[in-house]
Amino acid sequence: EDRLLKHFETKNLKGFGVQHLKLGIIASGAILYYLDQTQHTHISHITALSRIEEDRYVRLDKFTVRSLELVGTMNDEGTSLLDVIDKTISPMGSRMLRRWILFPLKDVKPIQERQEVVDYFFREPETKELLDTQLEQIGDLERIISKVAVGRVSPREVVQLKVALRAIEPIKEACMASEEPSLCRIGEQLNACALIRDRIEKEINNDPPSLVNKGGIIAKGVNEELDDLRAIAYSGKDYLLKVQQREIELTGIPSLKIAFNNVFGYYIEVRNTHKDKVPANWIRKQTLVNAERYITEELKEYEEKILGAEEKILALETRLFNELVLALTEYIPPIQMNANLIGRIDCLLSFAKAAEANKYIRPVVSDSDKIDIKGGRHPVIEKQLPLGEPYIANDVYLDDEKQQIIIITGPNMAGKSALLRQTALITLMAQIGCFVPAESAHIGIVDKIFTRVGASDNISVGESTFMVEMNEVANILRNATSNSLLVLDEIGRGTSTFDGLSIAWAVVEHISNPKLLGAKTLFATHYHELTELEGKLHNVNNYCIAVKEKGDDIVFLRKIVRGGADKSYGIQVAKLAGVPDSVIERAKQIVEELSANDITAVTKNLAVETGTKKKKEKLDEVDLAQMSLFDTVKDDDILEELKNVDLSNMTPIDALNKLYELQNKIKNRW
């Protein structure tokens, strides 16, 4: 432990800002120690360590990130929130926007500062266009400077670094000239690093190769020795042409040519028809089918001179380039700061572009206990609708007093899940400083957002769908606070009817009790019995998704209205999905027969006292056991006949005949 603490200190790193975080520092020391042991010693770009402070950010668990599809989708063809609002240009901006979505802010002031910058871009479109143009030239500044730190930066990346630093100059000037305080602060912190930028401009060719060993990196005039060696190495073509012309005239061989290969170096090639004219002092090196190749002392001396110059050129260019990279390492902190600030500008520009393209408005963010959204839309779904089809907007109001919990009923496919998700997404977008898809929005800061949406299992660790659901519910109830936003969809649907209803009922009671939780909640359900809670809990209100019935068919109106739905329209939805007519008709018969055992009578007599448990008399007229779909045939003569069959005294063929007989009776009856 002491060794790891000491290892942390020897790296001259800034700590976490809170000295008593001893375990965090030890963990950081362990990581640095591991890097040392595995020979990863080039870590000069790691200049500070910081912790993710829970007090500053909204907590989003993995279930919420997944179900709201914030940065990824649950299917390959889906669209995430990030896909919709990501209009960033630079890689730094793209990475930062992803972090912002996963870590919404809890403090009103920094949220409003982001909003003010986005507002400024609407008021000053010329500044917005200038920043947009310059950002296109910057590239991945963050990645390049990290490669400088580990000594793996390429010549082309160094040139790109120069281009980026040149583009930062007008960005800095534009920010400094703005009337927006946040942009002015960004402008003050941006550093164009003019000295190193000018050095790169002077020393590196504008279009160098990607690898140092390819040569041609260092510009002319940087090093006198290098220029002399280049004159020797690269003026050789003219020299060889002169030698070739001279030998043609001396020997009278018109087809004579001088060439080079890696085996023999420079050589003179003479066709066989002229080999009798070859001087005696030429040395034959290779015989071809139609020609002979020779070398001379003059060519050997020239070759040694040329090859020696090329090797020296490569060594000298490598040394000069490495010296430049070493000088660049001194600029790692300011360039990292530049990358961070450029990413921030890029994200705020992205918010402005997304707001303009998608008709978002600026929400009012405060420390109140209210979430009041007028004409809210789902930011992802509205972009996927067919051309010309409008998104049906809805209002949502939540507070800590009269409407803390909204119970939403209605048929499948009517839009309950979309309403739940869009409320969570609008709240999250507001708390990252983004404008939101609504006519107006007043968002009281929430500290955590939890969702329980959809059905999934985790068979690899032995968890069924219902177990996964209950794990998520347990996580929510144990970690949510009175300032949290809960989005719950179909709690209890993974088990038997009475068990599921009981769990859902108890969860609503627990959430509604300010002494136990008291969180703002949207609760979608098909248990219409839960609508009885509106009269028993003062902070619970019923809403439903409106539908229009046309005979046996329904039309989804996608509009939320006060009141509870009296049925789920499940059979109608099944019909819309294309379930065979025979199944639909049989389902109608069964639902009529089951309606005699309506369990609403149970829930109407449940007494609810917030924060207490009170036993009530058991209702004799209702059997709380699980209902069976086969109760309707308990006295059927076919069932009696089946019971009386003596299988032990029947041959296999007799048993098969009996089964065939019973099957025909059932077919004839149905």
XYZ file of C-alpha atoms in Angstrom:
670
model
C 0.000 0.000 0.000
C 2.757 2.455 0.955
C 4.714 1.502 -2.173
C 1.732 2.198 -4.430
C 1.096 5.544 -2.757
C 4.731 6.451 -3.269
C 4.602 5.273 -6.905
C 1.667 7.625 -7.504
C 3.591 10.546 -6.003
C 6.780 9.863 -8.009
C 4.882 10.367 -11.266
C 4.239 14.020 -10.312
C 0.550 13.594 -11.055
C -2.125 15.890 -9.748
C -4.289 14.008 -7.292
C -8.029 13.720 -7.075
C -8.429 17.078 -5.377
C -9.599 15.302 -2.254
C -6.625 14.020 -0.303
C -8.573 11.541 1.806
C -9.413 9.365 -1.228
C -6.624 7.014 -0.245
C -8.056 3.889 -1.901
C -8.538 5.718 -5.199
C -4.931 6.893 -5.161
C -3.762 3.355 -4.343
C -5.775 1.987 -7.294
C -4.231 4.616 -9.576
C -0.776 3.745 -8.283
C -1.433 0.071 -9.032
C -2.301 0.922 -12.646
C 0.828 3.051 -13.070
C 2.929 0.306 -11.472
C 1.465 -2.218 -13.920
C 2.365 0.052 -16.846
C 5.927 0.291 -15.574
C 6.212 -3.465 -15.204
C 4.910 -4.096 -18.716
C 7.358 -1.565 -20.235
C 4.688 1.006 -21.052
C 6.875 3.849 -19.866
C 5.766 6.557 -22.300
C 2.899 8.010 -20.278
C 3.744 11.695 -20.258
C 0.291 12.456 -21.690
C -1.257 11.256 -18.401
C -0.946 14.550 -16.562
C -3.773 14.320 -14.005
C -6.207 11.876 -12.447
C -9.748 12.751 -11.419
C -12.776 10.901 -10.139
C -16.318 10.920 -11.488
C -18.114 12.846 -8.768
C -21.597 11.481 -8.172
C -22.698 14.827 -6.747
C -22.171 16.477 -10.145
C -23.798 13.963 -12.479
C -27.134 12.202 -12.900
C -26.825 8.502 -12.244
C -27.786 6.257 -15.143
C -27.496 2.514 -14.591
C -26.807 0.053 -17.411
C -30.492 -0.894 -17.699
C -31.471 2.739 -18.293
C -28.689 3.362 -20.823
C -29.738 0.248 -22.710
C -33.531 0.628 -22.614
C -33.482 4.340 -23.520
C -31.004 3.522 -26.321
C -28.867 6.529 -25.455
C -25.631 5.663 -27.265
C -26.415 2.260 -28.781
C -29.444 0.310 -29.945
C -30.920 -3.037 -28.984
C -31.117 -4.125 -32.628
C -28.805 -3.667 -35.590
C -31.111 -1.393 -37.564
C -32.104 0.863 -34.668
C -31.308 4.527 -34.058
C -29.986 5.886 -30.777
C -30.369 9.331 -29.215
C -26.682 9.918 -29.983
C -27.328 9.242 -33.678
C -30.043 11.916 -33.748
C -28.283 14.778 -31.940
C -24.684 14.044 -32.951
C -23.839 16.750 -35.498
C -20.241 17.012 -34.330
C -17.361 17.481 -36.754
C -14.266 16.559 -34.759
C -13.538 13.182 -33.155
C -13.005 14.997 -29.825
C -16.506 16.453 -30.053
C -18.018 13.080 -30.899
C -16.366 11.405 -27.911
C -17.275 14.252 -25.576
C -20.935 14.246 -26.668
C -21.125 10.555 -25.839
C -19.755 11.311 -22.348
C -22.197 14.185 -21.886
C -25.155 11.929 -22.702
C -23.991 9.289 -20.217
C -23.221 11.895 -17.527
C -26.005 14.529 -17.449
C -25.440 17.426 -15.064
C -27.212 17.995 -11.752
C -26.253 21.654 -11.258
C -28.427 24.302 -12.853
C -25.643 26.838 -13.507
C -23.423 24.751 -15.867
C -26.540 23.540 -17.700
C -27.668 27.124 -18.275
C -24.162 28.094 -19.411
C -24.348 25.449 -22.140
C -27.805 26.678 -23.136
C -26.574 30.271 -23.371
C -23.857 29.251 -25.837
C -26.373 27.353 -27.984
C -28.636 30.434 -27.893
C -25.697 32.608 -28.945
C -25.111 30.440 -32.024
C -28.718 31.105 -33.081
C -28.244 34.846 -32.617
C -24.854 34.925 -34.374
C -24.988 32.564 -37.377
C -21.799 34.064 -38.858
C -19.773 33.040 -35.808
C -21.380 29.619 -35.973
C -20.366 29.199 -39.639
C -16.809 30.391 -38.963
C -16.358 27.903 -36.111
C -17.898 25.165 -38.227
C -15.427 25.805 -41.061
C -12.384 25.869 -38.799
C -13.409 22.737 -36.896
C -13.370 20.773 -40.158
C -9.613 21.343 -40.377
C -8.658 20.209 -36.895
C -8.921 16.421 -37.061
C -8.241 14.202 -34.055
C -6.022 16.542 -32.054
C -6.439 14.474 -28.884
C -5.258 11.256 -30.506
C -2.311 12.912 -32.259
C -0.919 14.459 -29.087
C -1.251 11.144 -27.233
C 0.831 9.536 -30.013
C 3.410 12.294 -29.571
C 3.674 11.294 -25.897
C 4.465 7.671 -26.716
C 6.781 8.545 -29.618
C 4.623 6.921 -32.302
C 3.462 9.975 -34.183
C 3.939 9.926 -37.965
C 5.167 12.825 -40.123
C 1.712 13.248 -41.658
C 0.160 13.477 -38.200
C 2.672 16.146 -37.237
C 1.612 18.138 -40.310
C -2.037 17.642 -39.302
C -1.118 18.946 -35.838
C 0.245 22.075 -37.492
C -2.967 22.497 -39.509
C -5.034 22.085 -36.333
C -2.994 24.667 -34.413
C -3.350 27.061 -37.331
C -7.149 26.578 -37.309
C -7.296 27.249 -33.547
C -6.119 30.844 -34.085
C -9.351 32.119 -35.766
C -11.446 30.022 -33.337
C -9.715 31.729 -30.413
C -10.269 35.162 -31.954
C -13.955 34.477 -32.645
C -14.554 33.270 -29.083
C -12.728 36.244 -27.584
C -14.758 38.642 -29.736
C -18.102 37.117 -28.710
C -20.341 38.601 -26.051
C -21.010 35.181 -24.554
C -19.064 34.724 -21.259
C -18.601 30.952 -21.654
C -17.168 31.353 -25.163
C -14.906 34.157 -23.944
C -13.495 31.859 -21.259
C -12.897 29.157 -23.859
C -11.121 31.702 -26.064
C -8.878 32.781 -23.191
C -7.822 29.172 -22.543
C -7.169 28.209 -26.170
C -3.458 28.228 -26.986
C -2.380 28.354 -30.626
C 1.149 27.216 -29.611
C 2.605 29.519 -32.261
C 6.272 28.653 -31.633
C 5.944 24.914 -32.203
C 3.446 25.473 -35.008
C 5.892 27.715 -36.866
C 8.704 25.231 -36.265
C 6.660 22.431 -37.828
C 5.840 24.745 -40.732
C 9.534 25.458 -41.263
C 10.988 21.968 -40.757
C 8.454 19.489 -42.182
C 7.409 19.219 -45.832
C 3.702 19.857 -46.416
C 3.094 16.405 -47.915
C 5.484 13.992 -46.191
C 5.228 10.185 -46.315
C 3.440 8.399 -43.493
C 6.625 6.569 -42.397
C 9.878 8.156 -41.298
C 12.023 5.557 -43.087
C 10.575 6.586 -46.455
C 12.539 9.844 -46.339
C 11.571 13.202 -47.777
C 10.292 14.513 -44.440
C 12.523 17.448 -43.592
C 12.127 20.599 -45.665
C 14.921 22.193 -47.682
C 17.033 24.774 -45.836
C 16.605 23.252 -42.373
C 20.006 21.523 -42.252
C 22.980 22.366 -44.487
C 24.501 18.869 -44.309
C 21.188 17.338 -45.318
C 20.906 19.650 -48.313
C 24.441 18.715 -49.477
C 23.725 14.993 -49.189
C 20.518 15.404 -51.151
C 22.403 17.208 -53.907
C 24.706 14.206 -54.179
C 21.976 11.574 -53.962
C 19.247 13.112 -56.080
C 21.250 14.855 -58.790
C 22.658 11.429 -59.782
C 20.125 10.933 -62.553
C 21.600 13.768 -64.575
C 25.103 12.473 -63.909
C 24.204 8.964 -65.111
C 22.617 10.332 -68.271
C 25.864 12.169 -69.015
C 27.937 9.000 -68.422
C 25.589 6.987 -70.633
C 25.796 9.523 -73.470
C 29.593 9.679 -73.178
C 30.003 5.860 -73.352
C 27.680 5.643 -76.359
C 29.888 8.100 -78.208
C 33.149 6.382 -77.134
C 32.059 2.790 -77.899
C 29.693 3.368 -80.798
C 26.991 1.224 -79.073
C 23.682 3.148 -79.628
C 21.524 0.830 -77.439
C 23.816 1.023 -74.392
C 22.006 1.942 -71.166
C 22.866 2.417 -67.501
C 20.437 1.038 -64.863
C 20.261 -0.112 -61.231
C 19.041 -3.146 -59.269
C 19.396 -4.255 -55.663
C 21.678 -7.199 -56.534
C 24.385 -5.614 -58.694
C 23.811 -1.936 -58.046
C 24.562 0.309 -61.058
C 25.472 -1.510 -64.302
C 25.857 -0.996 -68.064
C 23.701 -3.201 -70.294
C 24.823 -4.039 -73.844
C 22.849 -6.140 -76.325
C 24.649 -9.204 -77.773
C 24.807 -7.683 -81.232
C 27.268 -5.057 -79.921
C 29.211 -6.989 -77.300
C 32.303 -7.129 -79.485
C 32.556 -3.341 -79.038
C 32.749 -3.556 -75.229
C 36.033 -2.044 -73.851
C 38.443 -4.472 -72.153
C 38.341 -2.640 -68.805
C 34.611 -3.309 -68.277
C 33.864 -6.149 -65.845
C 31.120 -8.582 -66.862
C 28.644 -9.293 -64.007
C 25.619 -10.993 -65.584
C 24.653 -12.737 -68.813
C 21.097 -12.477 -70.102
C 19.465 -14.149 -73.122
C 19.924 -11.140 -75.410
C 22.369 -8.969 -73.494
C 25.329 -8.707 -71.145
C 25.660 -6.524 -68.040
C 28.924 -4.871 -67.016
C 30.260 -2.676 -64.232
C 33.124 -0.190 -64.212
C 35.287 1.320 -61.490
C 33.631 4.670 -62.109
C 30.131 3.228 -61.518
C 31.259 1.374 -58.378
C 32.691 4.539 -56.861
C 29.569 6.499 -57.768
C 27.325 3.785 -56.281
C 29.168 3.846 -52.955
C 28.893 7.591 -52.881
C 25.139 7.557 -53.671
C 24.206 4.735 -51.269
C 26.260 6.278 -48.498
C 24.486 9.578 -49.022
C 21.029 7.944 -48.900
C 21.815 6.162 -45.643
C 23.134 9.386 -44.145
C 20.086 11.294 -45.385
C 17.701 8.800 -43.727
C 19.645 8.838 -40.458
C 19.820 12.631 -40.428
C 16.116 13.063 -41.251
C 15.166 10.582 -38.516
C 17.284 12.458 -35.977
C 15.839 15.847 -36.925
C 12.274 14.488 -36.837
C 12.796 12.887 -33.410
C 14.166 16.181 -32.092
C 10.999 17.900 -33.273
C 8.793 15.246 -31.620
C 10.762 15.666 -28.393
C 10.114 19.405 -28.547
C 6.424 18.676 -29.101
C 6.215 16.713 -25.824
C 6.628 19.994 -23.938
C 3.347 21.160 -25.483
C 1.288 18.124 -24.427
C -0.686 19.882 -21.611
C -1.736 22.959 -23.637
C -2.607 20.874 -26.697
C -4.648 18.478 -24.544
C -6.452 21.519 -23.159
C -7.048 22.708 -26.726
C -8.521 19.312 -27.651
C -10.894 19.441 -24.691
C -12.033 22.996 -25.450
C -12.471 22.255 -29.163
C -14.560 19.197 -28.243
C -16.733 21.397 -26.019
C -17.305 23.968 -28.782
C -18.092 21.131 -31.197
C -20.706 19.640 -28.842
C -22.437 22.986 -28.332
C -22.431 23.607 -32.082
C -23.948 20.135 -32.486
C -26.748 21.088 -30.057
C -27.471 24.210 -32.105
C -27.512 22.302 -35.402
C -29.716 19.530 -33.993
C -32.124 22.100 -32.500
C -32.382 23.918 -35.826
C -32.834 20.753 -37.878
C -35.354 19.108 -35.539
C -37.251 22.176 -34.240
C -36.180 21.851 -30.610
C -36.830 24.559 -28.007
C -34.830 25.748 -25.022
C -36.167 24.178 -21.813
C -36.343 26.010 -18.495
C -34.121 24.130 -16.061
C -34.435 24.841 -12.347
C -34.216 23.301 -8.881
C -37.999 22.970 -8.631
C -39.806 19.667 -8.047
C -41.815 19.901 -11.272
C -41.482 18.320 -14.694
C -43.895 20.136 -17.000
C -43.655 19.214 -20.685
C -46.075 20.652 -23.228
C -46.280 19.036 -26.655
C -43.406 16.639 -25.995
C -42.119 14.390 -28.787
C -39.830 11.356 -28.885
C -36.577 12.639 -30.491
C -35.802 9.323 -32.203
C -39.241 8.057 -33.234
C -40.233 11.369 -34.850
C -37.228 11.064 -37.192
C -38.274 7.579 -38.312
C -41.891 8.300 -39.241
C -42.925 8.040 -42.905
C -42.650 11.275 -44.850
C -45.621 13.543 -44.144
C -46.838 11.659 -41.069
C -46.779 13.951 -38.014
C -45.713 12.826 -34.565
C -48.574 13.090 -32.048
C -47.187 15.237 -29.229
C -48.281 14.807 -25.601
C -48.175 16.754 -22.348
C -46.714 15.349 -19.142
C -46.806 16.957 -15.703
C -45.190 15.544 -12.558
C -44.550 17.046 -9.132
C -44.007 15.908 -5.550
C -47.507 16.676 -4.304
C -50.633 16.171 -6.400
C -49.244 14.220 -9.338
C -46.160 12.344 -8.243
C -47.188 9.092 -9.955
C -49.008 8.736 -13.256
C -50.527 5.329 -13.967
C -50.888 4.932 -17.737
C -53.185 2.302 -19.210
C -54.124 1.525 -22.780
C -53.649 -1.087 -25.493
C -50.368 -2.367 -26.797
C -48.968 -0.398 -29.750
C -50.912 2.698 -28.656
C -47.808 4.603 -27.566
C -47.390 4.033 -23.816
C -43.726 3.047 -24.034
C -42.970 5.943 -26.409
C -44.526 8.391 -23.937
C -42.511 6.953 -21.051
C -39.253 7.021 -22.939
C -39.745 10.481 -24.426
C -40.310 11.952 -20.955
C -37.052 10.419 -19.711
C -35.191 11.500 -22.867
C -36.472 15.081 -22.741
C -35.440 15.323 -19.085
C -32.000 13.908 -19.878
C -31.520 16.174 -22.913
C -32.393 19.209 -20.821
C -29.819 18.241 -18.196
C -26.990 17.909 -20.719
C -27.714 21.446 -21.937
C -29.391 20.393 -25.175
C -32.603 21.879 -26.509
C -35.573 19.490 -26.458
C -38.395 18.289 -28.759
C -41.410 20.029 -27.224
C -43.526 23.180 -27.444
C -42.337 24.147 -23.960
C -40.608 22.365 -21.095
C -39.911 23.195 -17.478
C -37.546 20.605 -16.050
C -36.880 20.383 -12.335
C -33.439 18.812 -11.857
C -33.511 15.054 -11.164
C -30.595 13.264 -9.532
C -31.157 9.819 -11.076
C -33.142 8.329 -13.936
C -34.236 4.708 -13.714
C -36.146 2.695 -16.301
C -37.748 -0.733 -16.240
C -38.871 -1.279 -19.815
C -39.147 -4.375 -21.959
C -38.565 -8.076 -21.347
C -35.236 -9.883 -21.527
C -33.474 -12.769 -19.855
C -29.923 -13.613 -18.838
C -29.876 -17.373 -19.231
C -26.071 -17.585 -19.167
C -26.130 -16.750 -15.450
C -29.371 -18.569 -14.735
C -31.742 -15.591 -14.667
C -35.199 -15.873 -16.232
C -37.067 -12.947 -17.750
C -38.998 -12.367 -14.542
C -35.837 -12.634 -12.426
C -34.143 -9.982 -14.570
C -37.232 -7.801 -14.183
C -37.217 -8.170 -10.408
C -33.474 -7.480 -10.234
C -34.075 -4.201 -12.021
C -37.021 -3.320 -9.794
C -34.966 -4.100 -6.676
C -32.137 -1.902 -7.954
C -34.557 0.977 -8.558
C -36.354 0.773 -5.207
C -33.088 0.521 -3.259
C -31.181 3.290 -5.072
C -33.767 5.869 -6.170
C -34.384 9.014 -4.121
C -37.244 11.477 -3.835
C -35.539 13.574 -6.567
C -35.318 10.697 -9.052
C -37.372 10.064 -12.169
C -38.692 6.506 -12.545
C -40.016 5.091 -15.807
C -41.686 1.730 -15.200
C -43.407 -0.343 -17.861
C -45.356 -3.555 -17.223
C -44.084 -4.376 -13.742
C -45.137 -7.898 -12.742
C -46.151 -9.167 -16.170
C -43.612 -12.000 -16.119
C -45.422 -14.114 -13.524
C -48.952 -15.256 -12.631
C -51.783 -12.735 -12.768
C -52.336 -12.381 -9.024
C -48.617 -12.415 -8.143
C -47.851 -9.816 -10.788
C -50.732 -7.559 -9.798
C -49.757 -7.821 -6.142
C -46.146 -6.859 -6.878
C -47.169 -3.936 -9.108
C -49.659 -2.696 -6.495
C -47.070 -2.889 -3.705
C -44.427 -1.126 -5.833
C -46.763 1.818 -6.488
C -47.600 2.059 -2.776
C -43.894 2.031 -1.871
C -42.979 4.715 -4.419
C -45.878 6.966 -3.448
C -44.905 7.018 0.221
C -42.620 10.041 0.814
C -41.143 8.345 3.876
C -40.083 5.343 1.790
C -39.299 6.890 -1.603
C -41.570 9.586 -3.047
C -40.009 9.677 -6.539
C -41.683 11.125 -9.643
C -42.904 8.115 -11.617
C -44.516 7.154 -14.904
C -46.047 3.698 -14.480
C -47.483 1.993 -17.581
C -49.491 -1.167 -17.007
C -52.145 -3.536 -18.356
C -53.388 -4.198 -14.838
C -56.470 -1.975 -14.994
C -57.053 -2.817 -11.339
C -54.226 -0.400 -10.458
C -56.447 2.504 -11.521
C -58.245 1.962 -8.182
C -55.215 3.568 -6.514
C -56.148 7.049 -7.783
C -58.812 7.428 -5.146
C -56.786 5.838 -2.385
C -53.428 7.617 -2.804
C -53.534 11.404 -3.067
C -50.483 11.679 -5.345
C -51.508 9.023 -7.914
C -53.397 9.965 -11.084
C -54.733 7.891 -13.942
C -54.098 8.574 -17.613
C -54.739 6.415 -20.646
C -53.822 6.368 -24.311
C -56.942 7.212 -26.303
C -58.235 4.809 -28.943
C -61.227 4.911 -31.258
C -63.310 1.786 -31.717
C -64.854 0.911 -35.083
C -66.837 -2.247 -34.507
C -64.298 -4.954 -33.676
C -61.412 -2.787 -34.900
C -59.521 0.020 -33.160
C -57.628 3.119 -34.268
C -54.715 4.355 -32.151
C -55.014 8.102 -31.486
C -51.580 8.242 -29.698
C -52.962 10.892 -27.331
C -52.801 10.691 -23.547
C -55.984 11.705 -21.709
C -57.173 11.726 -18.104
C -58.757 8.533 -16.796
C -58.051 4.838 -16.973
C -58.678 2.356 -19.764
C -61.243 -0.342 -18.988
C -59.694 -2.923 -21.271
C -56.459 -3.693 -23.079
C -57.772 -4.379 -26.610
C -55.306 -7.256 -26.747
C -57.452 -9.332 -29.114
C -57.851 -6.375 -31.490
C -54.081 -5.842 -31.496
C -53.575 -9.541 -32.195
C -55.933 -9.198 -35.145
C -53.971 -6.209 -36.456
C -50.802 -8.291 -36.212
C -52.308 -10.949 -38.497
C -53.117 -13.718 -36.019
C -55.414 -16.299 -37.755
C -59.169 -15.614 -37.504
C -59.833 -18.983 -35.832
C -57.518 -18.044 -32.982
C -59.094 -14.579 -32.678
C -62.629 -16.009 -32.469
C -61.615 -18.614 -29.894
C -59.893 -15.915 -27.834
C -63.108 -13.897 -27.791
C -65.004 -16.942 -26.439
C -62.423 -17.588 -23.742
C -62.292 -13.956 -22.577
C -66.072 -13.937 -22.198
C -65.943 -17.098 -20.097
C -63.091 -15.727 -17.953
C -64.857 -12.429 -17.364
C -67.123 -14.212 -14.876
C -64.089 -14.535 -12.612
C -63.251 -10.805 -12.781
C -60.610 -9.969 -10.219
C -61.567 -6.287 -10.085
C -63.785 -7.147 -7.128
C -60.671 -7.970 -5.180
C -58.888 -4.705 -5.839
C -61.938 -2.544 -5.159
C -61.978 -3.869 -1.625
C -58.243 -3.503 -0.973
C -57.607 -0.878 1.707
C -54.439 1.146 1.305
C -52.848 3.049 4.155
C -49.585 4.778 3.258
C -46.645 3.505 5.279
C -48.667 0.856 7.196
C -49.723 -2.758 6.698
C -53.271 -3.730 7.651
C -54.867 -7.136 7.296
C -58.318 -7.335 5.718
C -60.854 -10.108 5.808
C -60.394 -12.658 3.091
C -63.054 -12.397 0.403
C -64.908 -15.701 0.364
C -66.635 -15.050 -2.929
C -63.367 -14.858 -4.893
C -60.859 -17.650 -5.191
C -57.376 -16.115 -5.205
C -55.831 -19.255 -6.681
C -54.496 -19.021 -10.216
C -57.367 -19.321 -12.727
C -57.260 -22.135 -15.260
C -58.263 -21.824 -18.882
C -59.578 -25.398 -18.707
C -62.151 -24.848 -15.928
C -64.828 -24.479 -18.596
C -64.587 -28.195 -19.548
C -64.354 -29.766 -16.088
C -67.760 -31.581 -16.448
C -67.399 -32.449 -20.092
C -68.378 -36.077 -20.995
C -65.229 -36.397 -23.107
C -63.124 -35.659 -20.057
C -65.092 -38.259 -18.072
C -64.626 -40.826 -20.804
C -60.891 -40.120 -20.830
C -60.722 -40.576 -17.064
C -62.397 -43.992 -17.274
C -60.089 -45.417 -19.953
C -58.250 -48.517 -18.621
C -54.859 -48.088 -20.261
C -53.282 -51.072 -18.477
C -55.599 -53.509 -20.308
C -55.366 -51.888 -23.750
C -53.079 -52.824 -26.608
C -51.179 -50.045 -28.361
C -53.510 -50.213 -31.354
C -56.583 -50.013 -29.053
C -55.104 -46.957 -27.321
C -54.449 -45.272 -30.667
C -58.000 -46.004 -31.848
C -59.415 -44.577 -28.604
C -57.356 -41.427 -28.990
C -58.588 -41.046 -32.581
C -62.193 -41.459 -31.402
C -61.836 -38.787 -28.699
C -60.145 -36.409 -31.129
C -63.028 -36.703 -33.604
C -65.555 -35.966 -30.855
C -63.672 -32.777 -29.937
C -63.398 -31.676 -33.587
C -67.127 -32.227 -34.159
C -67.997 -30.224 -31.053
C -65.753 -27.178 -31.847
